Coordinates of C-alpha atoms in Angstrom, one line a residue:
X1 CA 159.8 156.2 64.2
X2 CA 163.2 154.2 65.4
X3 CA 160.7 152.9 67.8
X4 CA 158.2 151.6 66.0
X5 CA 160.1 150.0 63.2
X6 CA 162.2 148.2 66.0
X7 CA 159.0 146.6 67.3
X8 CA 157.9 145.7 63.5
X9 CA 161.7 144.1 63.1
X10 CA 160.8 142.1 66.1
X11 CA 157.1 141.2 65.2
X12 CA 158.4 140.0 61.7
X13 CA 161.6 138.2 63.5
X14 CA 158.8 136.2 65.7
X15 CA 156.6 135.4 62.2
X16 CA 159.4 134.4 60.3
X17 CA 160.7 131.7 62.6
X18 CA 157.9 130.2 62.6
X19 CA 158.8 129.2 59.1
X20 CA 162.2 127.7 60.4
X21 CA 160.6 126.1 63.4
X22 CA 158.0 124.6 60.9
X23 CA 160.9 123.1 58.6
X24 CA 162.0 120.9 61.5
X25 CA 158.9 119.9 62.3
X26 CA 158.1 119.0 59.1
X27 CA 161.3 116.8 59.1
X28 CA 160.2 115.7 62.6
X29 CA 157.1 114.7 61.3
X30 CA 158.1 112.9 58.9
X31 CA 160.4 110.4 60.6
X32 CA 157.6 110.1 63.2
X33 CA 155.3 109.0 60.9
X34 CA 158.5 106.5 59.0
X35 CA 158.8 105.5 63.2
X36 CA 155.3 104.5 63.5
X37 CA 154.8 102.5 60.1
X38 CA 157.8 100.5 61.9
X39 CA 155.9 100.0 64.9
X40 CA 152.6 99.5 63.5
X41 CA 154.0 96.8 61.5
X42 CA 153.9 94.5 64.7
X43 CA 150.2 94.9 64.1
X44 CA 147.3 95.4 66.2
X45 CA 147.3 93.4 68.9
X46 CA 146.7 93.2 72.9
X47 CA 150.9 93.3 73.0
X48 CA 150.9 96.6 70.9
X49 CA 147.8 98.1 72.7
X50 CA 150.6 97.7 76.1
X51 CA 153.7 99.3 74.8
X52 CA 151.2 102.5 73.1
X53 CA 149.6 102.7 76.6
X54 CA 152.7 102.9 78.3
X55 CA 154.3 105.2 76.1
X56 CA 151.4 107.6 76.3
X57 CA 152.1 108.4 80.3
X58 CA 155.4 109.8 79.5
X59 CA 153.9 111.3 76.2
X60 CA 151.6 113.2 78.0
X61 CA 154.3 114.7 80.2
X62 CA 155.9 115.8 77.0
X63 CA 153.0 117.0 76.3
X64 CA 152.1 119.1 79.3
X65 CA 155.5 120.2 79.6
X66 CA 156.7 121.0 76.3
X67 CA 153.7 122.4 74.7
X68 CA 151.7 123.4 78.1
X69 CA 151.7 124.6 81.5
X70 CA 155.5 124.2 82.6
X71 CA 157.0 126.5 79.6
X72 CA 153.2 128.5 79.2
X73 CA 153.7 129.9 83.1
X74 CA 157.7 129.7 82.4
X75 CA 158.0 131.6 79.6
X76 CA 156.0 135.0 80.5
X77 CA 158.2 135.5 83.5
X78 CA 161.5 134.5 82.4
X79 CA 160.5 137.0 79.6
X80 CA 159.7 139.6 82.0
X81 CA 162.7 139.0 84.5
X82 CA 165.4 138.9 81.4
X83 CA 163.6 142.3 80.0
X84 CA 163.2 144.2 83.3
X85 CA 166.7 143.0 85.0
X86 CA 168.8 141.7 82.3
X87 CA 169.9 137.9 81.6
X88 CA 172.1 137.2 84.3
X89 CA 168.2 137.5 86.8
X90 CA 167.0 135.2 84.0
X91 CA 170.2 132.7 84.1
X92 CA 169.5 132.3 87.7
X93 CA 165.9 131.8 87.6
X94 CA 166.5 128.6 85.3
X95 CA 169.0 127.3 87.5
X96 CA 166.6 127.9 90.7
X97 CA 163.7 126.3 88.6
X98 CA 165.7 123.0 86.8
X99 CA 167.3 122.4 90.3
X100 CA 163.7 121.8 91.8
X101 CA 162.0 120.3 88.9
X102 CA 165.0 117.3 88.9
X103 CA 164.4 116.6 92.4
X104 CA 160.3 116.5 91.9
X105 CA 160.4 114.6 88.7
X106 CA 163.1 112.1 90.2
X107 CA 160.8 111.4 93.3
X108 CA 157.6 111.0 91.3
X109 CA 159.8 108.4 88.9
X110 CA 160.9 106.3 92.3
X111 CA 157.7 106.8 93.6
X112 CA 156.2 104.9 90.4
X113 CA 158.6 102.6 90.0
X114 CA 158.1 101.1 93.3
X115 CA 154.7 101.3 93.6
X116 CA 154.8 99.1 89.9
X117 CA 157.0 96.9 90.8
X118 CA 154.9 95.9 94.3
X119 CA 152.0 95.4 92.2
X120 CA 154.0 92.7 89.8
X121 CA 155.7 91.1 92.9
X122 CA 152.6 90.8 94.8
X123 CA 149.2 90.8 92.6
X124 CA 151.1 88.6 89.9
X125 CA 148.7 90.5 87.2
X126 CA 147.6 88.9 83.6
X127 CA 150.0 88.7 81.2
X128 CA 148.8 91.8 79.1
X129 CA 148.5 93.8 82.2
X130 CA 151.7 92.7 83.4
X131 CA 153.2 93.6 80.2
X132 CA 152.0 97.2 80.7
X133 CA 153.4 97.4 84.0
X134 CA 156.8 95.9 82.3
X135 CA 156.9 98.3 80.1
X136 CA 155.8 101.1 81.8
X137 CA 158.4 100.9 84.0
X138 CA 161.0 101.1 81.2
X139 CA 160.2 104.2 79.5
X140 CA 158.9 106.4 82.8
X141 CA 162.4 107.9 83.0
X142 CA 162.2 109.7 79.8
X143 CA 159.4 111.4 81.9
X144 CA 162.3 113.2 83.5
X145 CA 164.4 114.1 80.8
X146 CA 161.9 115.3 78.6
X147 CA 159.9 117.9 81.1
X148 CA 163.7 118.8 81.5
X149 CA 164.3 119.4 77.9
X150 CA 161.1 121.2 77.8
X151 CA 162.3 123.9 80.2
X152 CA 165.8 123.9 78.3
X153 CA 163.6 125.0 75.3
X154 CA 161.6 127.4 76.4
X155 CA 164.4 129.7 77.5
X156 CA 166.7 129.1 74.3
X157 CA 163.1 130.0 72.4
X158 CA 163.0 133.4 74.8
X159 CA 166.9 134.3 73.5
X160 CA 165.5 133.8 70.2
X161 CA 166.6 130.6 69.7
X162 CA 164.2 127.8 67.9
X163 CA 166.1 125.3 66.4
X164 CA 167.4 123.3 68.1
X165 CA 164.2 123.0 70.2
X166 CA 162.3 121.9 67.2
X167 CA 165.3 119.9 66.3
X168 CA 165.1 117.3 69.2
X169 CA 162.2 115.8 68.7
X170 CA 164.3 114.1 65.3
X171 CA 166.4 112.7 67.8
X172 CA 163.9 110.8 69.5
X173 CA 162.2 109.3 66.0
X174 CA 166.0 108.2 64.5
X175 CA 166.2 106.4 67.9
X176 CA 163.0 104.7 67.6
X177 CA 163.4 104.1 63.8
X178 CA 166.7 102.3 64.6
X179 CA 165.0 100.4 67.0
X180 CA 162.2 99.0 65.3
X181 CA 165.0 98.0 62.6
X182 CA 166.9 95.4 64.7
X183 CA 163.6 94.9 66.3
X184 CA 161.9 93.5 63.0
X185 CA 165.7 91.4 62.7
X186 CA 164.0 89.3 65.2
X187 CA 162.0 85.6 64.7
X188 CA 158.9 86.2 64.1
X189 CA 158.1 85.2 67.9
X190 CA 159.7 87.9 69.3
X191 CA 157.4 90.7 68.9
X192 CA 157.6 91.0 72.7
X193 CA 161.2 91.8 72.8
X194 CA 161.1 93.7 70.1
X195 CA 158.8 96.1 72.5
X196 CA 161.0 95.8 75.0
X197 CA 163.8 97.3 72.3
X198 CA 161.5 100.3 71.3
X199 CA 161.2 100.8 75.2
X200 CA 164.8 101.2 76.3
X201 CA 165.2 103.5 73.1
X202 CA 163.0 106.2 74.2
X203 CA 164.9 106.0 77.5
X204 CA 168.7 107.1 75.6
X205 CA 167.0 109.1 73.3
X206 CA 165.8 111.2 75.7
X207 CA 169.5 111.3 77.6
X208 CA 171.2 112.4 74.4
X209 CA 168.2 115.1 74.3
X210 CA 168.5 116.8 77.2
X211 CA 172.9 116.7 76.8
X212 CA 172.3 118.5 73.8
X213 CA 169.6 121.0 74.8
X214 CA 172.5 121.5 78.2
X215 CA 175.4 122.3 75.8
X216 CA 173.4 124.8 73.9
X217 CA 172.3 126.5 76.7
X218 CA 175.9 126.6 77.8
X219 CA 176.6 128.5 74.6
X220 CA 174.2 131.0 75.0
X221 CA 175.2 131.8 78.9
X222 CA 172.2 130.4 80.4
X223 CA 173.5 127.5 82.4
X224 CA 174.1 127.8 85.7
X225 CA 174.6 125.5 89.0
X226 CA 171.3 124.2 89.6
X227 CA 170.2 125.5 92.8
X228 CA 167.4 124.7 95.6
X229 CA 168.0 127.6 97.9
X230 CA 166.7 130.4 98.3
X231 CA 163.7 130.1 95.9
X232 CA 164.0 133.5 94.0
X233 CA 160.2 135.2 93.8
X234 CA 160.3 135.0 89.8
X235 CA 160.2 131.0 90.5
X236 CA 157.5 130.9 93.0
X237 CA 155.4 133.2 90.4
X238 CA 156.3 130.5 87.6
X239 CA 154.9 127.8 90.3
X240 CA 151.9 129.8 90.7
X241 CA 150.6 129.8 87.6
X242 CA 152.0 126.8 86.2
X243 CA 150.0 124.8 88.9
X244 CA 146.4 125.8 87.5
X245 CA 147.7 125.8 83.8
X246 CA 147.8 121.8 84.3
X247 CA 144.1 121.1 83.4
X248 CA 143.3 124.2 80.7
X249 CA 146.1 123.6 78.8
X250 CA 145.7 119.6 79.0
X251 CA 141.9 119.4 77.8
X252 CA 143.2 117.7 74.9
X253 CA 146.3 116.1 76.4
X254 CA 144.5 114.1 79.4
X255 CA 141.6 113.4 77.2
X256 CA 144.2 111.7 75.2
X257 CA 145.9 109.7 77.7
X258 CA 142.2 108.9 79.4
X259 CA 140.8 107.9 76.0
X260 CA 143.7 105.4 75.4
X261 CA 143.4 104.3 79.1
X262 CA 139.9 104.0 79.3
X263 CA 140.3 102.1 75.9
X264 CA 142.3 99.5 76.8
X265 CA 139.8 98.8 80.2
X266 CA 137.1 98.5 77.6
X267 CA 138.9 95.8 75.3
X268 CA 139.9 92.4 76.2
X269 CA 142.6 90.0 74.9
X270 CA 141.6 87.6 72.2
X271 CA 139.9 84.6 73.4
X272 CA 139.6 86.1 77.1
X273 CA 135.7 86.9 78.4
X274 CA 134.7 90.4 77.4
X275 CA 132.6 90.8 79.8
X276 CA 132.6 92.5 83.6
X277 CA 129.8 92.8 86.2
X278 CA 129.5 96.2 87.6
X279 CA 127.0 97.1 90.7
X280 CA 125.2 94.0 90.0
X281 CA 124.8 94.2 86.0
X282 CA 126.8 92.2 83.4
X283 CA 128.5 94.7 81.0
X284 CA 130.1 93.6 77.7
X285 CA 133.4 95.0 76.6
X286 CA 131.9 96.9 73.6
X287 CA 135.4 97.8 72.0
X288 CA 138.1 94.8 70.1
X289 CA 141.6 93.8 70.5
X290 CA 144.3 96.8 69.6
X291 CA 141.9 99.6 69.5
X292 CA 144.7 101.3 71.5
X293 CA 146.5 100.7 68.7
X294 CA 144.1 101.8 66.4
X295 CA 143.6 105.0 68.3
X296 CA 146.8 105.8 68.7
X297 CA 147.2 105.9 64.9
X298 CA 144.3 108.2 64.1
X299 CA 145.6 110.1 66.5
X300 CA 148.9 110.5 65.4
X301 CA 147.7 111.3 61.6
X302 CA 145.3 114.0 62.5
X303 CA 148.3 115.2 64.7
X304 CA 150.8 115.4 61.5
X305 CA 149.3 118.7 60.3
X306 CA 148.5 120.2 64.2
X307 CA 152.4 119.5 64.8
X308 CA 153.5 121.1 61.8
X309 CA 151.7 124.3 62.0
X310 CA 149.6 125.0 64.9
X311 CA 152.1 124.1 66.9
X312 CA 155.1 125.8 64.9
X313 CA 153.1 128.9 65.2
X314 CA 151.8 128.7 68.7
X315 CA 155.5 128.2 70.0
X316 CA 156.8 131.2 68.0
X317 CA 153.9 133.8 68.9
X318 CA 154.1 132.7 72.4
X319 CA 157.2 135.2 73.1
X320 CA 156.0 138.0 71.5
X321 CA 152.2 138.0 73.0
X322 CA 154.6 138.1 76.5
X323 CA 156.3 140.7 75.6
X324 CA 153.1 142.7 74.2
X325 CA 151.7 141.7 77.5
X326 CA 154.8 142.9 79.9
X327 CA 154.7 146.5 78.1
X328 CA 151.3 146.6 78.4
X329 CA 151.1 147.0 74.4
X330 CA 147.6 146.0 73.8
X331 CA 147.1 147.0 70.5
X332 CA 150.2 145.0 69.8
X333 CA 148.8 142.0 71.1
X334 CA 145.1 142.1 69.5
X335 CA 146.9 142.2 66.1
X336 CA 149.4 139.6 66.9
X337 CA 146.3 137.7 68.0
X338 CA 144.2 138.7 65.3
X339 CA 146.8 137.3 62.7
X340 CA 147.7 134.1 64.7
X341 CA 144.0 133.4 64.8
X342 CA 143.5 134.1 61.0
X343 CA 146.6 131.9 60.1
X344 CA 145.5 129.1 61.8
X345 CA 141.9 129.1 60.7
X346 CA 143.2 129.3 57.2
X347 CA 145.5 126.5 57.6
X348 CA 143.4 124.3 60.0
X349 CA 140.1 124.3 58.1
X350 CA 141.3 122.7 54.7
X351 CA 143.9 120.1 57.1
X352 CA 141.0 119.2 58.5
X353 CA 138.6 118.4 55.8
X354 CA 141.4 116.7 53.5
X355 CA 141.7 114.3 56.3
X356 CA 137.9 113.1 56.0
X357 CA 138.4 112.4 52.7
X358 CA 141.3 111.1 52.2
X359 CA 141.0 109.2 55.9
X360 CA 141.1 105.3 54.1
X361 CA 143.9 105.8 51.5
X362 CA 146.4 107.3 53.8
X363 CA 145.6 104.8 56.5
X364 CA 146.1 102.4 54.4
X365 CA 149.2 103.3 52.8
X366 CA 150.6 104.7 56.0
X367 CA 149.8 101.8 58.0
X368 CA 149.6 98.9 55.9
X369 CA 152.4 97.5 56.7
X370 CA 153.0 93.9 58.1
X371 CA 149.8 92.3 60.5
X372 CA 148.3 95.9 60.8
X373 CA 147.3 95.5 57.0
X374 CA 146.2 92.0 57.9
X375 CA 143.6 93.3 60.2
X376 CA 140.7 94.9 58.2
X377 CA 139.1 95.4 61.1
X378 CA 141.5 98.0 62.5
X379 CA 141.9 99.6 59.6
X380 CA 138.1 100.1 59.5
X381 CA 138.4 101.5 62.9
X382 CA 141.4 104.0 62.5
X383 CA 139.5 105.0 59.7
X384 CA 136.1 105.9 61.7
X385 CA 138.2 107.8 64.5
X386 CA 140.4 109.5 61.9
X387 CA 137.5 111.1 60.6
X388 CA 135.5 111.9 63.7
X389 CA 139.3 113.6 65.0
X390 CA 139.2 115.9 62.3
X391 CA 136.1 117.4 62.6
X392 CA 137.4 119.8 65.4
X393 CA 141.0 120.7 63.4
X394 CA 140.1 124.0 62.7
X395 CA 139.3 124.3 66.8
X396 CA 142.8 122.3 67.9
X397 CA 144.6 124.9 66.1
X398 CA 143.1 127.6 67.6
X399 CA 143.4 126.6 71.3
X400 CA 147.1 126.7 70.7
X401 CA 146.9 130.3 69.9
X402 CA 144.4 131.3 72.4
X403 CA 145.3 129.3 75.3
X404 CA 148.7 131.4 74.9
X405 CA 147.2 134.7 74.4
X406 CA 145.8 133.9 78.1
X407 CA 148.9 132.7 79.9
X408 CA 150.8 135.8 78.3
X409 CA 148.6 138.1 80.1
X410 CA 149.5 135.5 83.3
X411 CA 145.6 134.8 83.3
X412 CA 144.9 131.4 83.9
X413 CA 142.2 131.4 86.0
X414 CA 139.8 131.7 83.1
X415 CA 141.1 128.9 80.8
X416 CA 140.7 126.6 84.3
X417 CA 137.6 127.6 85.0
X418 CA 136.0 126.6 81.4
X419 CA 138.3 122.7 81.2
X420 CA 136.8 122.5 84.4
X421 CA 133.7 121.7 82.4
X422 CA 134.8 120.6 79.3
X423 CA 137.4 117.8 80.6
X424 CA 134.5 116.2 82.6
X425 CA 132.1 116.4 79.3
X426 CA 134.8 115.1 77.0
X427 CA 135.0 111.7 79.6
X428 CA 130.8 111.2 79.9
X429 CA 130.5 111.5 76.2
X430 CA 133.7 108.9 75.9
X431 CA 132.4 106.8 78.4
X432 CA 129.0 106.3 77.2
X433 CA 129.6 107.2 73.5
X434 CA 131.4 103.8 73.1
X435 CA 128.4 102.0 73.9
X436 CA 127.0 103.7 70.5
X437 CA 127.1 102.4 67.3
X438 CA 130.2 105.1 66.4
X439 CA 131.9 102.7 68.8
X440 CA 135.4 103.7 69.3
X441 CA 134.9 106.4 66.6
X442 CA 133.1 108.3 69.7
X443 CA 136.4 108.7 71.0
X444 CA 137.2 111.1 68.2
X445 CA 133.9 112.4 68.3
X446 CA 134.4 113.9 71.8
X447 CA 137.4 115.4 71.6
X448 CA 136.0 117.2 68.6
X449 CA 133.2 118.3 70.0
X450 CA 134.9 120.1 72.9
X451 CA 137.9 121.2 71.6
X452 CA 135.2 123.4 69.9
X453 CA 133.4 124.1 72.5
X454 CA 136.5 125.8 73.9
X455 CA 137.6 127.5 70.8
X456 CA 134.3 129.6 71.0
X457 CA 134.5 130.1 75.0
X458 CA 137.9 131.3 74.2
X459 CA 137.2 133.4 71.2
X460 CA 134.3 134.9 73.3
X461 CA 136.1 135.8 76.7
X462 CA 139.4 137.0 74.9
X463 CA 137.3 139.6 72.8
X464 CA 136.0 140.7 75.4
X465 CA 139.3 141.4 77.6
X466 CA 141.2 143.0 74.9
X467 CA 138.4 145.4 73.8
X468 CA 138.0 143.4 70.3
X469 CA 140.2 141.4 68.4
X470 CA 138.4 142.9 65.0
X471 CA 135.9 139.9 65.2
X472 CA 134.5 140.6 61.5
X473 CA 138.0 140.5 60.2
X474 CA 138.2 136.7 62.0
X475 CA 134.7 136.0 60.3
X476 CA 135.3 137.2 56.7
X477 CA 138.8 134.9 56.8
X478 CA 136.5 132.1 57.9
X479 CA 134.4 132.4 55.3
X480 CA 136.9 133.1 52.5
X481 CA 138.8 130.5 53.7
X482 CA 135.5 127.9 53.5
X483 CA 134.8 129.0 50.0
X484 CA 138.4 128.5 49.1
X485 CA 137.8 124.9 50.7
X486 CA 134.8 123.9 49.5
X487 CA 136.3 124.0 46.0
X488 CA 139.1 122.2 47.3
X489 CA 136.6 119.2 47.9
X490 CA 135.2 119.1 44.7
X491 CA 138.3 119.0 43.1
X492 CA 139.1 116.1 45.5
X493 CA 136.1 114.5 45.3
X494 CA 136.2 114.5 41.7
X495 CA 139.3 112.6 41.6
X496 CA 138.2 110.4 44.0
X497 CA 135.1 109.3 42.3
X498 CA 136.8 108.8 38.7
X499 CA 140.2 106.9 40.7
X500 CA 137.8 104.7 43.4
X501 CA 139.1 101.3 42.1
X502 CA 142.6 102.7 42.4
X503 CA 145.7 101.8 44.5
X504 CA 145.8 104.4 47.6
X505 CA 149.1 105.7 46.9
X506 CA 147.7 106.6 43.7
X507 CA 145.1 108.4 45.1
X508 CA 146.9 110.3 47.3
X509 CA 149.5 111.3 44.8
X510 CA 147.0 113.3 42.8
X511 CA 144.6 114.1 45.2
X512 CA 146.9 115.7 47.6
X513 CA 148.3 118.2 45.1
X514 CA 145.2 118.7 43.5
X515 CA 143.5 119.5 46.1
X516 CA 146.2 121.8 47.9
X517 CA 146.6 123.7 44.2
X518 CA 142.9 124.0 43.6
X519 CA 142.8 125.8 47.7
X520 CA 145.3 128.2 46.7
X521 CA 144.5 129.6 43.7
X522 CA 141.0 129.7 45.1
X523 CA 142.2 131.6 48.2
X524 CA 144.8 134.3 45.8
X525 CA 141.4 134.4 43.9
X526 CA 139.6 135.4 46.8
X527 CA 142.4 137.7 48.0
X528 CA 142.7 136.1 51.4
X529 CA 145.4 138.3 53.2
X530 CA 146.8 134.8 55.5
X531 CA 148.2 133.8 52.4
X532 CA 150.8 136.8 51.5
X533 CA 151.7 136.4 55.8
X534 CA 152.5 132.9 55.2
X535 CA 154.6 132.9 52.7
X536 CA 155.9 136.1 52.4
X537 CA 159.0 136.6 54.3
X538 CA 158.6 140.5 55.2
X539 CA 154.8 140.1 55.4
X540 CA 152.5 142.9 57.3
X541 CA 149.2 143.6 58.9

């Protein structure tokens, strides 16, 4: 009896951070998105398009790092090692693994830097390409404090601790805030340093980052001399399954960074030729000046509500489906999956569809600010790949949760095997889907339609490993949750049709509320259980 109210203590203790961890997001969130409106005030431009492409190569690092393979395949063994031979096993396995992750992360950085700096010195590139070089070369060294900070994490999120994890990313955005503050200070011809400002920003940011995550660590007993030899068998098991978590885990990561990439290829700078001859034919640029831009803006928005609560939850569960999987505790882990699942449906499904409705306004009153306003064009096109984004929310958030379910049972094999096909899909319906009349809104369009894709391999493979993971239950939460949506869209379609001539703000203001009110009522109405877990402190299956 002790026993089994110990465990449900610890289920609930997992659950209920994930309220916390949300908080900070939230905050996080929002001074991202005051960051951006900063930056995005520069407009969209060939100049802008640069300093988002370079950012984006240490982003995805981030990325990989702190939401993927490094802490997916570091956090079930750590978890394992601290359980089965206490924490001082555990304190040395970090020290073992940061010691060799500095020295690879430092040679990869010198590596790239050189090989940069050659190509400037010798090829003398175009301005715009030589301003990405510029650039990139700049912010690559928060590659290595941030996939440092990302292991840091990880184990304070194994002792329980989430804050401060969810914490640093706040850091970063008062940084960059500050930044684009003295960067907008400039003459009006200065946009170009003001990039190089934001670029050397992200660089101490990510300094006074990783001192912070060090000092906490330090407080907890986890920090130890960093160490090459001997590497300890708990790291070379980390190593082994962190190598083929790289490309399941990053579907949607190095689509990302390929979309933005293969973006700016497929743009030109104003009043340069557009066109390129390729095996003998003449090929048009089809896609305009700043789309990066443009792109990187819908993606940040659809992002807003996947950061706040897919990944809030995601990082929280992770633990305790590893330490369901280390006991061997399957029917603790089918209803930890079970609910993670349900959560994020319910919460993913109505994100999602608010989005496409209310794609315009909150483009427009998020990022008109300054030249990006002045450009109808790229407000038109954020709007198009907004929209196309958010048909696959529901599917984004529920990768988070299955993806983990794998890598706490230490299987990665089968996530790999289904990116395998699904990574070169998402790049043959980029690369030719531009060509279409969607445009860059095809861009979107991909990524939505195999993040799904995945969801439904996932759903499939995992019910059948864990003998079930009460499938109707998952379906009558869908559908409760749909009906609970659909009279969310009415209400917000309502308002949108008597309210079209008004200002977006405006729009926002009631429809947001509306809208969210009208959802939840609807969903108490329809006794959907994800809404007692959510907000319910001591909530239970």
């Amino acid at each position: 009896m002790n026993d089994r109210e110990d465990k449900h203590s610890e289920h609930e203790h997992f659950f209920g951070a994930a309220r916390v961890v949300a908080g900070l997001t939230m905050l996080s969130r929002v001074l991202g998105m005051v960051r951006d409106m900063a930056i995005w005030a520069f407009g969209a431009t060939r100049a802008t398009d640069a300093f988002w492409t370079a950012f984006s190569i240490p982003n995805l690092f981030r990325r990989l790092f702190g939401e993927g393979a490094l802490s997916a395949a570091f956090v079930p063994v750590f978890t394992e090692v601290a359980e089965a031979e206490g924490w001082e096993k555990a304190r040395l396995t970090l020290a073992n693994l940061v010691g060799l992750l500095a020295i690879i992360l430092a040679g990869v950085v010198v590596l790239c830097e050189a090989g940069m700096l050659v190509w400037l010195v010798l090829f003398r590139p175009e301005w715009d390409w030589a301003l990405l070089l510029k650039l990139t070369m700049i912010v690559l060294p928060f590659m290595f404090t941030i996939c440092l900070l990302a292991l840091g994490s990880a184990a304070l999120n194994c002792k329980g601790h989430f804050a401060y994890p969810a914490f640093a990313p706040i850091l970063l955005n008062v940084f960059l805030i500050a930044a684009a503050f003295i960067a907008h200070l400039l003459p009006t011809d200065g946009d170009w340093r003001g990039l190089f400002i934001l670029s050397v920003s992200v660089v101490a940011a990510g300094i006074v980052q990783l001192v912070g995550v060090v000092w906490l660590l330090r407080s907890v007993g986890l920090v130890a001399t960093p160490r090459l030899r001997p590497v300890l068998p708990s790291v070379r098991r980390i190593a082994r399954l962190a190598l083929p978590m790289m490309i399941p885990l990053g579907v949607l990561q190095f689509s990302a960074f390929f979309d933005r990439f293969y973006a700016w290829l497929m743009s030109s700078p104003e009043g340069v030729s557009s066109s390129f001859d390729l095996f003998g034919l003449t090929i048009t640029k089809p896609l305009d000046d700043g789309v990066v831009t443009c792109l990187y803006a819908a993606n940040r928005l659809y992002q807003f509500p996947l950061g706040i609560l897919a990944i809030s939850l995601a990082t929280v569960v992770f633990p305790l489906f590893s330490r369901y999987a280390a006991r061997n505790d399957a029917p603790g882990l089918r209803k930890a999956t079970n609910q993670a699942l349900r959560m994020s449906l319910f919460m993913g499904i109505p994100a999602g569809l608010a989005l496409i409705i209310l794609a315009e306004p909150v483009i427009i009153l998020i990022c008109g600010r300054g030249k990006f306003m002045d450009n109808v064009l790229a407000v038109r096109q954020t709007t198009t790949i907004l929209r196309m984004y958010c048909l696959g929310m529901w599917a984004y958030f529920c990768n988070h949760i299955l993806l983990r379910a794998f890598f706490a049972q230490k299987d990665a094999r089968t996530p790999l095997r289904i990116a395998c096909i699904l990574v070169p899909l998402n790049m043959v319906l980029v690369i030719g889907g531009i060509f279409t009349p969607l445009k860059s809104g095809a861009i979107g369009a991909a990524t939505a339609a195999t993040s799904t894709l995945n969801a439904v391999v996932l759903v499939w493979v995992l019910h059948r490993r864990l003998g079930g993971i009460d499938g109707w239950r998952l379906l009558i939460s869908a559908l409760r949750t749909a009906v609970a949506c659909a009279v969310m869209v009415a209400v917000m379609w309502a308002i949108l049709y008597f309210a079209a001539p008004a200002e977006a703000w405006k729009i926002i203001l009631f429809c947001v509320p509306a809208g969210a009110a009208a959802f939840l009522v609807s969903a108490a109405a329809l006794r959907c259980p994800e809404l007692p877990e959510l907000l319910k402190r001591n909530s239970t299956e």
